[in-house]
């Protein structure tokens, strides 16, 4: 069964990965839960997890009404990589081999910058996640016959997922 076919029947399982799991991947996971909870189950991790979620990330997300309270950075070794359909690499570095599909989301790390940069990154991540969610929703659309039987839209060709490496 292709990934496309699988996602018509269930939620996509997505792991967002950044360097420290303290800013970008935390934001992406939170936005995916808010904007795409109907089509995705999400988690996040980092290549080298930071000791805590960045304070400016917490503030930037609070401004959007999203709480990162109780969240903590974790490493990739803390998650079962085989349980994810998509691993979205936000780190800017090569990931260890992942069993599913790896996608790259290129967004600069705001660590050490001012709150304005965290807000810019937050908004960029939110848009990227909204775009991803829109694609997932379109994959779940079941073709419906048109009224009057004049035409029936056939499903798009199956998209077979392959590993990124």
Tab-separated table of C-alpha atoms in Angstrom:
chain	number	residue	atom	x	y	z
A	1	UNK	CA	0.000	0.000	0.000
A	2	UNK	CA	1.364	3.432	-0.870
A	3	UNK	CA	1.667	6.200	1.695
A	4	UNK	CA	-0.995	8.096	-0.256
A	5	UNK	CA	-3.422	5.190	0.124
A	6	UNK	CA	-2.590	4.732	3.804
A	7	UNK	CA	-3.247	8.385	4.576
A	8	UNK	CA	-6.720	8.164	3.077
A	9	UNK	CA	-7.608	5.743	5.864
A	10	UNK	CA	-5.757	7.154	8.885
A	11	UNK	CA	-3.899	10.126	10.286
A	12	UNK	CA	-0.332	10.739	9.160
A	13	UNK	CA	2.279	10.138	11.854
A	14	UNK	CA	4.799	12.987	11.681
A	15	UNK	CA	8.018	13.647	13.578
A	16	UNK	CA	9.504	17.160	13.427
A	17	UNK	CA	13.257	17.222	14.095
A	18	UNK	CA	15.490	20.225	14.717
A	19	UNK	CA	18.833	20.625	16.401
A	20	UNK	CA	17.890	21.081	20.057
A	21	UNK	CA	14.126	20.428	20.086
A	22	UNK	CA	13.761	23.702	21.941
A	23	UNK	CA	12.363	26.053	19.265
A	24	UNK	CA	11.521	25.056	15.666
A	25	UNK	CA	10.390	21.456	16.074
A	26	UNK	CA	8.438	22.338	19.248
A	27	UNK	CA	6.647	25.118	17.361
A	28	UNK	CA	5.939	22.873	14.371
A	29	UNK	CA	4.549	20.099	16.559
A	30	UNK	CA	2.283	22.562	18.388
A	31	UNK	CA	1.015	24.163	15.167
A	32	UNK	CA	0.368	20.736	13.630
A	33	UNK	CA	-1.714	19.732	16.657
A	34	UNK	CA	-3.729	22.975	16.475
A	35	UNK	CA	-4.182	23.214	12.699
A	36	UNK	CA	-4.058	19.559	11.671
A	37	UNK	CA	-5.128	17.377	14.571
A	38	UNK	CA	-7.782	15.849	12.317
A	39	UNK	CA	-5.209	14.545	9.816
A	40	UNK	CA	-1.962	14.135	11.764
A	41	UNK	CA	-0.498	12.740	14.949
A	42	UNK	CA	2.710	14.592	15.708
A	43	UNK	CA	5.789	14.546	17.890
A	44	UNK	CA	9.114	16.349	17.936
A	45	UNK	CA	12.718	15.591	18.774
A	46	UNK	CA	16.205	17.027	18.442
A	47	UNK	CA	19.591	15.823	17.249
A	48	UNK	CA	21.225	17.172	20.416
A	49	UNK	CA	18.397	18.049	22.810
A	50	UNK	CA	18.672	21.285	24.767
A	51	UNK	CA	18.089	21.330	28.522
A	52	UNK	CA	14.754	23.170	28.146
A	53	UNK	CA	12.399	24.777	25.646
A	54	UNK	CA	13.670	28.262	24.793
A	55	UNK	CA	11.921	31.003	26.762
A	56	UNK	CA	11.489	33.202	23.677
A	57	UNK	CA	9.832	30.274	21.879
A	58	UNK	CA	7.369	29.966	24.765
A	59	UNK	CA	6.605	33.713	24.600
A	60	UNK	CA	6.238	33.726	20.801
A	61	UNK	CA	3.803	30.812	20.907
A	62	UNK	CA	1.828	32.326	23.809
A	63	UNK	CA	1.254	35.331	21.554
A	64	UNK	CA	-0.601	32.936	19.211
A	65	UNK	CA	-2.573	31.453	22.106
A	66	UNK	CA	-0.575	28.209	22.097
A	67	UNK	CA	1.064	26.975	25.272
A	68	UNK	CA	4.339	25.090	25.338
A	69	UNK	CA	4.004	24.634	29.109
A	70	UNK	CA	5.087	21.183	30.205
A	71	UNK	CA	7.012	20.560	26.984
A	72	UNK	CA	10.610	19.462	27.184
A	73	UNK	CA	13.282	18.701	24.594
A	74	UNK	CA	13.986	15.082	23.781
A	75	UNK	CA	16.407	13.329	21.504
A	76	UNK	CA	15.671	11.153	18.509
A	77	UNK	CA	16.658	8.118	20.563
A	78	UNK	CA	13.608	8.794	22.771
A	79	UNK	CA	11.166	8.097	19.926
A	80	UNK	CA	10.438	5.008	17.860
A	81	UNK	CA	11.384	6.245	14.392
A	82	UNK	CA	9.666	3.281	12.743
A	83	UNK	CA	6.289	4.545	13.981
A	84	UNK	CA	6.377	7.679	11.798
A	85	UNK	CA	5.265	8.063	8.179
A	86	UNK	CA	7.089	11.359	7.743
A	87	UNK	CA	10.169	12.738	9.444
A	88	UNK	CA	10.500	16.450	8.776
A	89	UNK	CA	14.077	17.612	9.141
A	90	UNK	CA	14.273	21.231	10.288
A	91	UNK	CA	17.799	20.908	11.703
A	92	UNK	CA	19.885	21.862	8.693
A	93	UNK	CA	21.988	18.747	9.304
A	94	UNK	CA	21.825	15.192	7.986
A	95	UNK	CA	19.689	12.900	10.095
A	96	UNK	CA	20.505	9.326	10.971
A	97	UNK	CA	18.791	6.949	8.543
A	98	UNK	CA	15.036	7.041	9.063
A	99	UNK	CA	12.732	4.199	8.022
A	100	UNK	CA	9.956	6.428	6.644
A	101	UNK	CA	9.960	9.397	4.316
A	102	UNK	CA	12.241	12.294	5.215
A	103	UNK	CA	11.327	15.794	4.107
A	104	UNK	CA	13.362	18.942	4.646
A	105	UNK	CA	11.855	22.156	5.974
A	106	UNK	CA	14.508	24.881	5.702
A	107	UNK	CA	13.915	27.440	8.438
A	108	UNK	CA	16.744	29.304	10.174
A	109	UNK	CA	17.313	28.629	13.860
A	110	UNK	CA	16.524	31.793	15.870
A	111	UNK	CA	18.522	30.643	18.918
A	112	UNK	CA	20.416	33.547	20.432
A	113	UNK	CA	18.473	36.145	18.435
A	114	UNK	CA	15.862	38.658	19.615
A	115	UNK	CA	12.137	38.033	20.087
A	116	UNK	CA	11.388	39.617	16.700
A	117	UNK	CA	13.346	36.812	15.003
A	118	UNK	CA	11.485	34.168	17.043
A	119	UNK	CA	8.216	35.693	15.869
A	120	UNK	CA	9.377	35.655	12.242
A	121	UNK	CA	10.415	32.003	12.542
A	122	UNK	CA	7.145	31.159	14.331
A	123	UNK	CA	5.104	32.676	11.509
A	124	UNK	CA	7.189	30.928	8.840
A	125	UNK	CA	6.726	27.595	10.612
A	126	UNK	CA	3.005	28.150	11.015
A	127	UNK	CA	2.600	28.762	7.271
A	128	UNK	CA	4.712	25.717	6.378
A	129	UNK	CA	2.658	23.541	8.725
A	130	UNK	CA	-0.616	24.905	7.330
A	131	UNK	CA	0.614	24.016	3.829
A	132	UNK	CA	1.543	20.505	4.971
A	133	UNK	CA	-1.857	20.052	6.623
A	134	UNK	CA	-3.603	21.196	3.423
A	135	UNK	CA	-1.697	18.520	1.470
A	136	UNK	CA	-2.648	15.882	4.028
A	137	UNK	CA	-6.296	16.903	3.863
A	138	UNK	CA	-6.264	16.698	0.072
A	139	UNK	CA	-4.851	13.169	0.327
A	140	UNK	CA	-7.860	12.207	2.452
A	141	UNK	CA	-10.409	13.514	-0.018
A	142	UNK	CA	-12.526	10.728	-1.414
A	143	UNK	CA	-13.529	11.360	-5.010
A	144	UNK	CA	-17.270	11.900	-5.306
A	145	UNK	CA	-19.396	11.405	-8.427
A	146	UNK	CA	-20.651	14.660	-9.916
A	147	UNK	CA	-24.360	15.393	-9.868
A	148	UNK	CA	-26.339	14.110	-12.839
A	149	UNK	CA	-23.796	11.412	-13.533
A	150	UNK	CA	-22.042	13.527	-16.125
A	151	UNK	CA	-18.572	12.725	-14.870
A	152	UNK	CA	-16.819	10.860	-12.149
A	153	UNK	CA	-13.463	12.175	-10.985
A	154	UNK	CA	-10.948	9.391	-10.747
A	155	UNK	CA	-8.450	9.462	-7.889
A	156	UNK	CA	-5.015	10.807	-8.693
A	157	UNK	CA	-2.375	8.236	-9.473
A	158	UNK	CA	-1.104	6.520	-6.357
A	159	UNK	CA	1.916	8.212	-4.882
A	160	UNK	CA	4.361	5.654	-3.666
A	161	UNK	CA	6.570	6.896	-0.885
A	162	UNK	CA	10.200	5.985	-0.853
A	163	UNK	CA	12.869	6.576	1.725
A	164	UNK	CA	14.779	9.816	1.305
A	165	UNK	CA	18.089	7.969	1.195
